Short mmCIF file of C-alpha atoms in Angstrom, two decimals:
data_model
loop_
_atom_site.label_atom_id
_atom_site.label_comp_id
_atom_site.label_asym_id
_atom_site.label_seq_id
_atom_site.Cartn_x
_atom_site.Cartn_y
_atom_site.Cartn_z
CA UNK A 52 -26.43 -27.58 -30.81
CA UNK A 53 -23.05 -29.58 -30.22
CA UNK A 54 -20.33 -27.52 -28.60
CA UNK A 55 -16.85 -29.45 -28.45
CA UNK A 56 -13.77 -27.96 -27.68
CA UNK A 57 -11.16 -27.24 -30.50
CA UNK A 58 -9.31 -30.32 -30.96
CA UNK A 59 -5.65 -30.51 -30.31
CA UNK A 60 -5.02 -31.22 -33.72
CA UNK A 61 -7.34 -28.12 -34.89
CA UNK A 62 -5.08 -25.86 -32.45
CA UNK A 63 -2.42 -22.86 -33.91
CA UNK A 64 0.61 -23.75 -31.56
CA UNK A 65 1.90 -20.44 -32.88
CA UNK A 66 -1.07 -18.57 -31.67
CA UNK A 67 -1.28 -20.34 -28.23
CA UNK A 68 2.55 -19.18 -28.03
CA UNK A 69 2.24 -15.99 -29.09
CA UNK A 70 -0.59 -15.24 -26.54
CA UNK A 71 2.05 -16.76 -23.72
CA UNK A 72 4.62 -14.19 -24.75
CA UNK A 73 2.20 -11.40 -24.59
CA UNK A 74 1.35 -12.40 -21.62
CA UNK A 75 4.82 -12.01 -20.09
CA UNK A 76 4.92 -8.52 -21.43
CA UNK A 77 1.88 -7.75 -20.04
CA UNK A 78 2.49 -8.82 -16.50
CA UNK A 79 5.65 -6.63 -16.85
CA UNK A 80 3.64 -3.79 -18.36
CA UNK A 81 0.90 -3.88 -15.26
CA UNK A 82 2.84 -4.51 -12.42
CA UNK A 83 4.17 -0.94 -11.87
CA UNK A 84 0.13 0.37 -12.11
CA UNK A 85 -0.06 -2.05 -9.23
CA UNK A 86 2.33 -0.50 -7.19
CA UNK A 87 1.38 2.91 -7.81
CA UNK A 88 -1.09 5.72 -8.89
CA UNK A 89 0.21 6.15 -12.21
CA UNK A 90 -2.71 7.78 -13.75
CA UNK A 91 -1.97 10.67 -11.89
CA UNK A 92 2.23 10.49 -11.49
CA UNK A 93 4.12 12.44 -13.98
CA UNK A 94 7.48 12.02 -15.78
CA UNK A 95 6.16 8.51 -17.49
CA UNK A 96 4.94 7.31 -13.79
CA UNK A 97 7.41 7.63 -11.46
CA UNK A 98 7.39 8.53 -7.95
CA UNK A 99 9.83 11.89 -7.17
CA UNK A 100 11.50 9.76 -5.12
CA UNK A 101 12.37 6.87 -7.47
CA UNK A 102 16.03 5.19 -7.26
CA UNK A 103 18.14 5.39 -9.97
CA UNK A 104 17.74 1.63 -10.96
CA UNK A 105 14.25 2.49 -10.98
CA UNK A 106 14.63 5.51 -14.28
CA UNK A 107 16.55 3.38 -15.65
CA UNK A 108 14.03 0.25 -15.71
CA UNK A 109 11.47 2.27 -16.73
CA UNK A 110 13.25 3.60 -19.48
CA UNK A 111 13.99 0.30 -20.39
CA UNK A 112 9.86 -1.01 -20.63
CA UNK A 113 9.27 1.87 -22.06
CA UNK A 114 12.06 0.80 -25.06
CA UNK A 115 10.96 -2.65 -25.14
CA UNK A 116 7.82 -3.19 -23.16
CA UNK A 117 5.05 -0.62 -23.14
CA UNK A 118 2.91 -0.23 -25.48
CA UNK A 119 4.62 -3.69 -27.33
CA UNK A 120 2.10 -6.11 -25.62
CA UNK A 121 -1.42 -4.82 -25.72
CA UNK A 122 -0.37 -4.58 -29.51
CA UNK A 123 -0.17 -8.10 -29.81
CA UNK A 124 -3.28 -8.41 -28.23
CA UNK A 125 -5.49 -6.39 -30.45
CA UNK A 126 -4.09 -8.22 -33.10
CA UNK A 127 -4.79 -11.82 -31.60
CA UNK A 128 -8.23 -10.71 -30.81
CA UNK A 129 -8.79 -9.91 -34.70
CA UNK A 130 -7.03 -13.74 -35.41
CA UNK A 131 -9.35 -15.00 -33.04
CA UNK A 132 -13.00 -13.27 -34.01
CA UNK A 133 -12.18 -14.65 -37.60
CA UNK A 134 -11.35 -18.44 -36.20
CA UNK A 135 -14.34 -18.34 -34.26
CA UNK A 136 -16.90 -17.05 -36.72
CA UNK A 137 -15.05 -19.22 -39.70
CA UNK A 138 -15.54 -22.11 -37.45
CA UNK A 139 -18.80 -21.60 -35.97
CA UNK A 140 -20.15 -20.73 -39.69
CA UNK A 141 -18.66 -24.04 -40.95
CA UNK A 142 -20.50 -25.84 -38.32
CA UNK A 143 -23.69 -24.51 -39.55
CA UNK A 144 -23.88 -22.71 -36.36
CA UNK A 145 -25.57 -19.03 -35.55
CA UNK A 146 -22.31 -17.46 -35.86
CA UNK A 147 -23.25 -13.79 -35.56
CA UNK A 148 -25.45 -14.45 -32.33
CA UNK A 149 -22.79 -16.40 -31.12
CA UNK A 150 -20.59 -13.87 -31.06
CA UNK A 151 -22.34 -10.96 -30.07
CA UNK A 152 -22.97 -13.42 -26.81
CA UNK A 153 -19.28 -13.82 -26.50
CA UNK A 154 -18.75 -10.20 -26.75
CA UNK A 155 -21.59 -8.96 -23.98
CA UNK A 156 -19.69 -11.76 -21.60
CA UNK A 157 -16.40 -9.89 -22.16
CA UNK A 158 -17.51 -7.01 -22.02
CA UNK A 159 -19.45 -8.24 -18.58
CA UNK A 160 -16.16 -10.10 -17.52
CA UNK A 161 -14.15 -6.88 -18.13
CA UNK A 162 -16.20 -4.24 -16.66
CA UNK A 163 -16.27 -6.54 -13.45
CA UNK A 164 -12.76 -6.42 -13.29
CA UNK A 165 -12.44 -2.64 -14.33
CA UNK A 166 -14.83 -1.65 -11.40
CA UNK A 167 -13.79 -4.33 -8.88
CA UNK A 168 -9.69 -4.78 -9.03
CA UNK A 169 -7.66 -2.72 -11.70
CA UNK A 170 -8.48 0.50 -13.80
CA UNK A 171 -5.97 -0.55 -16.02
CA UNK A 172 -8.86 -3.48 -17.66
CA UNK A 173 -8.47 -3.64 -21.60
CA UNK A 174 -11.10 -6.98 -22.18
CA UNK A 175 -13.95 -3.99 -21.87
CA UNK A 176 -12.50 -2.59 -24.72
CA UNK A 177 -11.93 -5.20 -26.87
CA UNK A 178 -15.27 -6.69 -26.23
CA UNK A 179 -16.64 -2.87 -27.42
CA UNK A 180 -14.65 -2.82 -30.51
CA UNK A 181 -15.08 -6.44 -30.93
CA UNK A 182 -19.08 -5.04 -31.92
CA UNK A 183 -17.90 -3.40 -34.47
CA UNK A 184 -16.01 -6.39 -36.17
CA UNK A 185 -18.93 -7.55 -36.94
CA UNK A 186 -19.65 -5.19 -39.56
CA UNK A 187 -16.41 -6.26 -41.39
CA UNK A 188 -16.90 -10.15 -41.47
CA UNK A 189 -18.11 -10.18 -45.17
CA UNK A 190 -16.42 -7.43 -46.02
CA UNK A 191 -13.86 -7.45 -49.02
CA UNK A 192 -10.20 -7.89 -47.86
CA UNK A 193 -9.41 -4.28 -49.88
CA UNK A 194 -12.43 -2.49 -47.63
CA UNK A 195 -11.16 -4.34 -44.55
CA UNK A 196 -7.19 -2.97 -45.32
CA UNK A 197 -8.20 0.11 -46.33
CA UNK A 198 -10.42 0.88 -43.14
CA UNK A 199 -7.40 -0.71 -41.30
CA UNK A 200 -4.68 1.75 -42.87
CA UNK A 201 -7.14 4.81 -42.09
CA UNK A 202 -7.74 4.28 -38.59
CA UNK A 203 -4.20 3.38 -37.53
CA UNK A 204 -2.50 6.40 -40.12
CA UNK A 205 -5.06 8.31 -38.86
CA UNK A 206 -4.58 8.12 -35.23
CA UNK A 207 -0.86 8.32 -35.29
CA UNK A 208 -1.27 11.64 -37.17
CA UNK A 209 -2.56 12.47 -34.43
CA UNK A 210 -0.48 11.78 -32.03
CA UNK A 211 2.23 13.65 -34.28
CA UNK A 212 0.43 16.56 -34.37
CA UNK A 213 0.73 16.69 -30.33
CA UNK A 214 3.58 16.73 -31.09
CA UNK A 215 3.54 20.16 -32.20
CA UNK A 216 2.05 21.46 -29.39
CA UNK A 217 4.23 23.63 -27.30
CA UNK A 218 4.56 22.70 -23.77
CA UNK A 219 3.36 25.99 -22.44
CA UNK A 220 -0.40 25.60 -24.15
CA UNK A 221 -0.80 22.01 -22.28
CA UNK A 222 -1.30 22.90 -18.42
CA UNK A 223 -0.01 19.88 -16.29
CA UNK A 224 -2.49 19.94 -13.13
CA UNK A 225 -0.88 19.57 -9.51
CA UNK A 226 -2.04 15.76 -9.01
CA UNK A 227 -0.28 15.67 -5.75
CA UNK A 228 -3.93 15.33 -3.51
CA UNK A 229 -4.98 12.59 -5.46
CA UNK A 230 -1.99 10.87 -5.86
CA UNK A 231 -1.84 11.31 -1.95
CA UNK A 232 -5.61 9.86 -1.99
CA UNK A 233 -4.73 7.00 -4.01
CA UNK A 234 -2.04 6.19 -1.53
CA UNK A 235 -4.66 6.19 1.03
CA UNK A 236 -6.96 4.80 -0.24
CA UNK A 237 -5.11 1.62 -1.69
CA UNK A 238 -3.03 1.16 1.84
CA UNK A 239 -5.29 1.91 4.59
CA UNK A 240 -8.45 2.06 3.21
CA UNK A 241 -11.93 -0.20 3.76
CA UNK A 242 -12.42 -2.21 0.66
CA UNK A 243 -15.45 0.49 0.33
CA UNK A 244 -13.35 3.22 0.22
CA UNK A 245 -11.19 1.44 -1.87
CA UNK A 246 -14.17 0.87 -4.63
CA UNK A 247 -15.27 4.90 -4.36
CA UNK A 248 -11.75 6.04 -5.13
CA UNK A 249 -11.91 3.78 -7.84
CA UNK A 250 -15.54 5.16 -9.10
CA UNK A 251 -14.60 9.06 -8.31
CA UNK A 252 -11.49 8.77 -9.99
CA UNK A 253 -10.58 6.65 -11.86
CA UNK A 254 -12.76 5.53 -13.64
CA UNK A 255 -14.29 8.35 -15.33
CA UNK A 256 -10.72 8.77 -16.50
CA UNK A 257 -10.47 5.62 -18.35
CA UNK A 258 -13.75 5.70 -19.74
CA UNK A 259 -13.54 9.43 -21.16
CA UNK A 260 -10.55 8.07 -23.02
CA UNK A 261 -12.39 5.33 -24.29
CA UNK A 262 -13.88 5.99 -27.44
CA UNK A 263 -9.75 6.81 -28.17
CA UNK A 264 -9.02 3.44 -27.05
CA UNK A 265 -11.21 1.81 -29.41
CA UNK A 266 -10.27 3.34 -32.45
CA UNK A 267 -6.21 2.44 -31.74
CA UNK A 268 -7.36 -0.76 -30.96
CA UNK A 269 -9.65 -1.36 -33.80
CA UNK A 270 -7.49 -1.10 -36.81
CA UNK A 271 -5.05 -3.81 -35.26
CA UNK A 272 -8.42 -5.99 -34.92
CA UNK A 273 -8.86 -5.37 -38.74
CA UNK A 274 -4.99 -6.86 -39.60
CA UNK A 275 -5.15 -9.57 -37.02
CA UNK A 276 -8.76 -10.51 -38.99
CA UNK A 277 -6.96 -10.42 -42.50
CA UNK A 278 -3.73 -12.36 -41.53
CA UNK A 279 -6.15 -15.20 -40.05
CA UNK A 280 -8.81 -14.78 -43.33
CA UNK A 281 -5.83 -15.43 -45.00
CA UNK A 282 -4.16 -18.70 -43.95
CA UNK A 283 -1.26 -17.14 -42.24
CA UNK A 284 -0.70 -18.54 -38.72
CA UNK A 285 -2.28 -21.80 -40.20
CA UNK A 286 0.03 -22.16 -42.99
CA UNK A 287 2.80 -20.48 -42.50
CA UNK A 288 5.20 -21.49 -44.92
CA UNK A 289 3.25 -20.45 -47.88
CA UNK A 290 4.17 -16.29 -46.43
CA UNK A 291 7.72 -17.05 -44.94
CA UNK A 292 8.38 -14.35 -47.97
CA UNK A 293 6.60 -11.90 -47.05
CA UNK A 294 6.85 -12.65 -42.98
CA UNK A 295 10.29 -11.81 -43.47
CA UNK A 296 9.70 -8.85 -45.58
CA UNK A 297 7.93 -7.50 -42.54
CA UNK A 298 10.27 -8.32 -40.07
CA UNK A 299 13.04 -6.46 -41.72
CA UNK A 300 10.50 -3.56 -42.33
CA UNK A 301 9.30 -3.84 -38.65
CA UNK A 302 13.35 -4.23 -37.21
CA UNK A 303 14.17 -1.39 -39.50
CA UNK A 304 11.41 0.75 -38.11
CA UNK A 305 11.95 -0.07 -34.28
CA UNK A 306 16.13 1.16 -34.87
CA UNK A 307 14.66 4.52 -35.50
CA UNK A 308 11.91 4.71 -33.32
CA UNK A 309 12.95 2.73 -29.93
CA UNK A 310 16.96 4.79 -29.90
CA UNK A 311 14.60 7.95 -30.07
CA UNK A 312 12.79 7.50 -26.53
CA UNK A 313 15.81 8.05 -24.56
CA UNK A 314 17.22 11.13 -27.00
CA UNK A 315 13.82 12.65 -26.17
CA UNK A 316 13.72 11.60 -22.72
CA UNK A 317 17.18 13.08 -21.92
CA UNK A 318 16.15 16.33 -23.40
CA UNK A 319 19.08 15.31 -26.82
CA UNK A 320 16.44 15.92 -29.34
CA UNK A 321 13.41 18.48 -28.36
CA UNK A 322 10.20 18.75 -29.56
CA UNK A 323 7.61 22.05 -28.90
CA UNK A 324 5.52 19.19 -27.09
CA UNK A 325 6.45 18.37 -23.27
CA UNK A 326 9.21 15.55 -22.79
CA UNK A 327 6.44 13.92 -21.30
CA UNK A 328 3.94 14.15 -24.53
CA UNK A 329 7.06 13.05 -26.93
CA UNK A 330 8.63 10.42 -25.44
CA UNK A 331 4.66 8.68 -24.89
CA UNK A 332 4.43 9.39 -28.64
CA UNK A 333 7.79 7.38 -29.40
CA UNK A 334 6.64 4.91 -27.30
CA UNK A 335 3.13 4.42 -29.05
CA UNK A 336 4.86 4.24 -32.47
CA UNK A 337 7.42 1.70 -31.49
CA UNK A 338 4.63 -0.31 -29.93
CA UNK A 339 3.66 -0.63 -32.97
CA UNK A 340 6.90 -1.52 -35.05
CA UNK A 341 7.91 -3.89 -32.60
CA UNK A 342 4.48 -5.53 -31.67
CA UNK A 343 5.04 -6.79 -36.13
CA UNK A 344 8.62 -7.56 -34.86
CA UNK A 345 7.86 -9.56 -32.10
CA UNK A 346 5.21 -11.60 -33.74
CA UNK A 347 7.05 -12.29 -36.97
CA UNK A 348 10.18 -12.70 -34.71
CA UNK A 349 8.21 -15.57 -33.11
CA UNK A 350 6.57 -17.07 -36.09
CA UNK A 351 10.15 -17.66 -38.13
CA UNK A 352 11.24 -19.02 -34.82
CA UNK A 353 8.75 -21.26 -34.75
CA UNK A 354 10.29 -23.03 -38.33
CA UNK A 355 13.01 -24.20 -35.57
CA UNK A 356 13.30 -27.15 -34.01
CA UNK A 357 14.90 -25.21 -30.88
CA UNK A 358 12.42 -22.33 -31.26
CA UNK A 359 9.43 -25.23 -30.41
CA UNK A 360 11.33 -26.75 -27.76
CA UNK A 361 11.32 -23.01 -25.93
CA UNK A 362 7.93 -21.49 -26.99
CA UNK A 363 6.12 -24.79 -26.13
CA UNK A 364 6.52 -23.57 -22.76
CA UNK A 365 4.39 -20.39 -23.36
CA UNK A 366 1.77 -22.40 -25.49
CA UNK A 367 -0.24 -23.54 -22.07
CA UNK A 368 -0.19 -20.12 -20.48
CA UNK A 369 -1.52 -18.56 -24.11
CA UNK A 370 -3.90 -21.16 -24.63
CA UNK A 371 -5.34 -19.93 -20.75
CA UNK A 372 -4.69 -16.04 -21.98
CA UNK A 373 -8.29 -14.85 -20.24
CA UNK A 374 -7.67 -16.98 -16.75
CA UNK A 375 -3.84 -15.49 -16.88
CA UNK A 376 -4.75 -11.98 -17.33
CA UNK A 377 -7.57 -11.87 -14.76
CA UNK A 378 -5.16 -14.25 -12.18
CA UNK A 379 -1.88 -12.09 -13.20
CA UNK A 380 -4.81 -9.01 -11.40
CA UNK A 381 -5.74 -10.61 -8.15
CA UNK A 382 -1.94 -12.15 -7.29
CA UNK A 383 -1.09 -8.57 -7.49
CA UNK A 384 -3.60 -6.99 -6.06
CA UNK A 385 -3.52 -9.66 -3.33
CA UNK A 386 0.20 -9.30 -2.75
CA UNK A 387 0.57 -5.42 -3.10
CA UNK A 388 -2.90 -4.88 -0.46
CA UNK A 389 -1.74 -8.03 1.97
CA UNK A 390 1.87 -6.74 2.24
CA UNK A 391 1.09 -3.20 1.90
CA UNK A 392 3.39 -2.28 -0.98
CA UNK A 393 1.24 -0.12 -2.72
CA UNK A 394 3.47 3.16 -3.13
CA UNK A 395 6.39 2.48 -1.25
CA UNK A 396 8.34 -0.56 -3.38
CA UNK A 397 10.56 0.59 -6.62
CA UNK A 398 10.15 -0.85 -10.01
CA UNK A 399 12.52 -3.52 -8.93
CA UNK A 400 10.78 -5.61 -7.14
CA UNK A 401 7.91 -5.08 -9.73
CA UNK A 402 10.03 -6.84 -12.09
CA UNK A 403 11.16 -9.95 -9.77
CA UNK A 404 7.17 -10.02 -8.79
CA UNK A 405 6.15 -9.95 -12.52
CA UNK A 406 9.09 -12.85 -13.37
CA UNK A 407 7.72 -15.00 -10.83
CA UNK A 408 3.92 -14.33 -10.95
CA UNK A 409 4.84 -15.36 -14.70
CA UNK A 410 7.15 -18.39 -14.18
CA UNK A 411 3.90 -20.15 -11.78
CA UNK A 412 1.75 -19.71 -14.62
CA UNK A 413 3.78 -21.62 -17.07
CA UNK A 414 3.85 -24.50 -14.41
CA UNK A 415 0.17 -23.90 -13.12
CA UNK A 416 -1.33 -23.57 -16.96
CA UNK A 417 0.94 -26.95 -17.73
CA UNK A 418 -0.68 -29.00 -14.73
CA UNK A 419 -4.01 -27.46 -15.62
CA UNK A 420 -4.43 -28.26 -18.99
CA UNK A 421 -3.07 -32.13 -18.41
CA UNK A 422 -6.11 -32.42 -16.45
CA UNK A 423 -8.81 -29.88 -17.52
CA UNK A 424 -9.80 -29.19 -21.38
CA UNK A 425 -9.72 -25.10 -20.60
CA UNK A 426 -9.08 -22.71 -18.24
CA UNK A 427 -11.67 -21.73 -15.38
CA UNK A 428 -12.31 -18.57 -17.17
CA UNK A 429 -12.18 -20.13 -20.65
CA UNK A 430 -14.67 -22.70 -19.61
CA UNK A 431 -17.11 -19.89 -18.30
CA UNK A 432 -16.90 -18.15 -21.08
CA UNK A 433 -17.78 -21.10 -23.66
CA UNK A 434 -20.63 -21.80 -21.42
CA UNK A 435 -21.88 -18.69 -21.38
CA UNK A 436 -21.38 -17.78 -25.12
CA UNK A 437 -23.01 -21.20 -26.05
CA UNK A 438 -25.90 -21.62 -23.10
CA UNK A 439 -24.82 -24.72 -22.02
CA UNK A 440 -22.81 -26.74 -19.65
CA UNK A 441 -19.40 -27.82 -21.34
CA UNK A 442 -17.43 -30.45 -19.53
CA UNK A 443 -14.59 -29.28 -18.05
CA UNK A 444 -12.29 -32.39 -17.06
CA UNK A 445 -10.75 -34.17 -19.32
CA UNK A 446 -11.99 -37.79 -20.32
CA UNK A 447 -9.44 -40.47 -19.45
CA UNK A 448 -7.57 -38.73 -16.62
CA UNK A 449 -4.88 -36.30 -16.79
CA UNK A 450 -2.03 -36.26 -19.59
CA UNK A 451 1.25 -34.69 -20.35
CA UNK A 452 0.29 -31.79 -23.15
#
């Protein structure tokens, strides 16, 4: 079985650059779950004692950053199951095996990195409800859309329907101990004590909400697998139409949804539901109107000759998207346990540390790729997924990309 990489002139430069930009938003999304206990902080994870600046940058991610990113991701991962399988199926390759392989070394990858660094791991996930892609991959595109327009209708129902809820019937437990523990625990704590925290309590949080996690996730798999099926980050010119038809529908969503996090937040409009509960539920829908904006945003932008000069400066860090997130976890971790930051630094200096964790990677991922054909992480994976050594250096000595 021959294994090559893809070739430069087989890559999506739009896909490589939207993965970049996700990244950024991710880094920026993360950091503050670096600095602090947030699964157990309330009033959208801040500290009692937060600054000022501090409410007012976390109103500000939560308008334009949370929820936006992971978005893009889920829908990435469904562009990406269909390139591989198309690809590997052309190639007269075991396609299905192949991919199943893939997914049990993400899924390996991520629970390593759930257990080890950061509760806040999302390649578990995806590698879960990556399995059940695979029921979908010969599926008719009206199934695949209408399973699609269930799941995600379906789960923001939901989430309206919390909305409902008055306050009173949804008891908010005093997480002060644990928050305390976490403190502890991340600060002055053995690296063992570290880990049990991490198994006692966080952990069974994240994975109780898992099966919830999936099916959000799942349906954005499903349209990120049609828009590839169909030819659209490939040839984009042939749906400029109905790209911008989105992106008006998507801009025209986000002016509704994104002005209502801080009417909620500063108590202008009320729901029965905590301010807590509503604003979260503003944020998940806007995560989803502006996760369509952004990527449309960037895929007209694209039709530029400007808008290629700036996103070709993402396209390195997107086209090393695993080795970024997992790197974008250790920095952090390194930084916030070396200078111990954890719980004492604002959101702040969580955003200059995000800017510049981000900025190295463009560089890093540049000088990389001139010299290697993937990332470290990239390159274990394809060996893994294939059983067999790829080479990783590039033949002929380093180059420009």
């Amino acid at each position: 079985m021959k294994v090559a990489p893809v070739a430069e002139g087989e890559r999506i430069r739009q896909l490589d650059g939207i993965r970049g930009f996700a990244l950024l938003g991710i880094v920026l999304v993360n950091m503050p779950s670096f600095l602090y206990p947030i699964m157990f902080l309330p009033d959208a994870g801040l500290v009692n004692t937060h600054s000022e600046i501090d409410g007012w940058i976390r109103l500000l991610f939560n308008m334009f950053v949370q929820t936006k990113f992971y978005t893009i991701f889920s829908f990435l991962f469904g562009v990406g199951f269909f390139l591989f399988m198309h690809r590997a199926e052309s190639k007269q390759l075991p396609y299905q095996s192949l991919f199943t392989r893939r997914l049990l070394v993400l899924l390996i990858v991520g629970m390593a990195h759930l257990v080890f660094l950061w509760y806040g791991d999302i390649l578990h996930t995806y590698a879960l409800a990556g399995f059940l892609l695979l029921l979908f991959y010969h599926r008719q595109e009206k199934t695949i859309k209408r399973w699609a327009w269930t799941l995600l209708i379906g789960m923001q129902a939901l989430s309206a329907l919390m909305l409902t809820v008055p306050e009173d019937l949804v008891p908010v437990p005093d997480q002060s101990p644990l928050i305390q523990k976490a403190i502890d625990a991340y600060t002055d704590g053995s690296m063992i004590e570290w880990l049990l925290f991490r198994v006692a309590y966080e952990i069974p949080v994240v994975l109780s909400l898992e099966f919830i996690v999936i099916l959000s996730v799942l349906p954005l798999f499903l349209f990120g697998f049609l828009a590839a099926k169909r030819g659209v980050l490939e040839r984009t010119e042939e749906f400029i139409p109905a790209i911008r038809r989105v992106w008006w529908l998507a801009l025209g969503l986000s002016v509704v949804l994104v002005p209502m996090i801080p009417l909620v937040q500063f108590g202008i409009v009320k729901f029965p539901a905590s301010i807590s509960i509503a604003v979260q539920t503003f944020v998940t829908w806007s995560g989803l109107s502006l996760c369509a904006f952004y990527i449309t945003s960037l895929l007209l932008l694209y039709r530029k000759e400007s808008g290629k000069r700036i996103l070709k400066h993402l396209e390195p860090v997107g086209r090393m998207a695993l080795s970024n997130y997992l790197s974008q976890t250790i920095i952090a971790v390194l930084l916030v346990r070396g200078g111990h930051l954890y719980g004492t630094p604002g959101l702040a200096l969580g955003l200059v540390l995000s800017l510049v964790i981000f900025t190295a990677q463009i560089f890093v991922s540049r000088w990389w790729l001139a010299n290697y054909q993937f990332g470290p992480a990239e390159w274990l994976w394809r060996c893994l997924t294939y059983g067999k050594f790829v080479p990783m250096k590039r033949k002929g000595g380093a180059h420009a990309i």
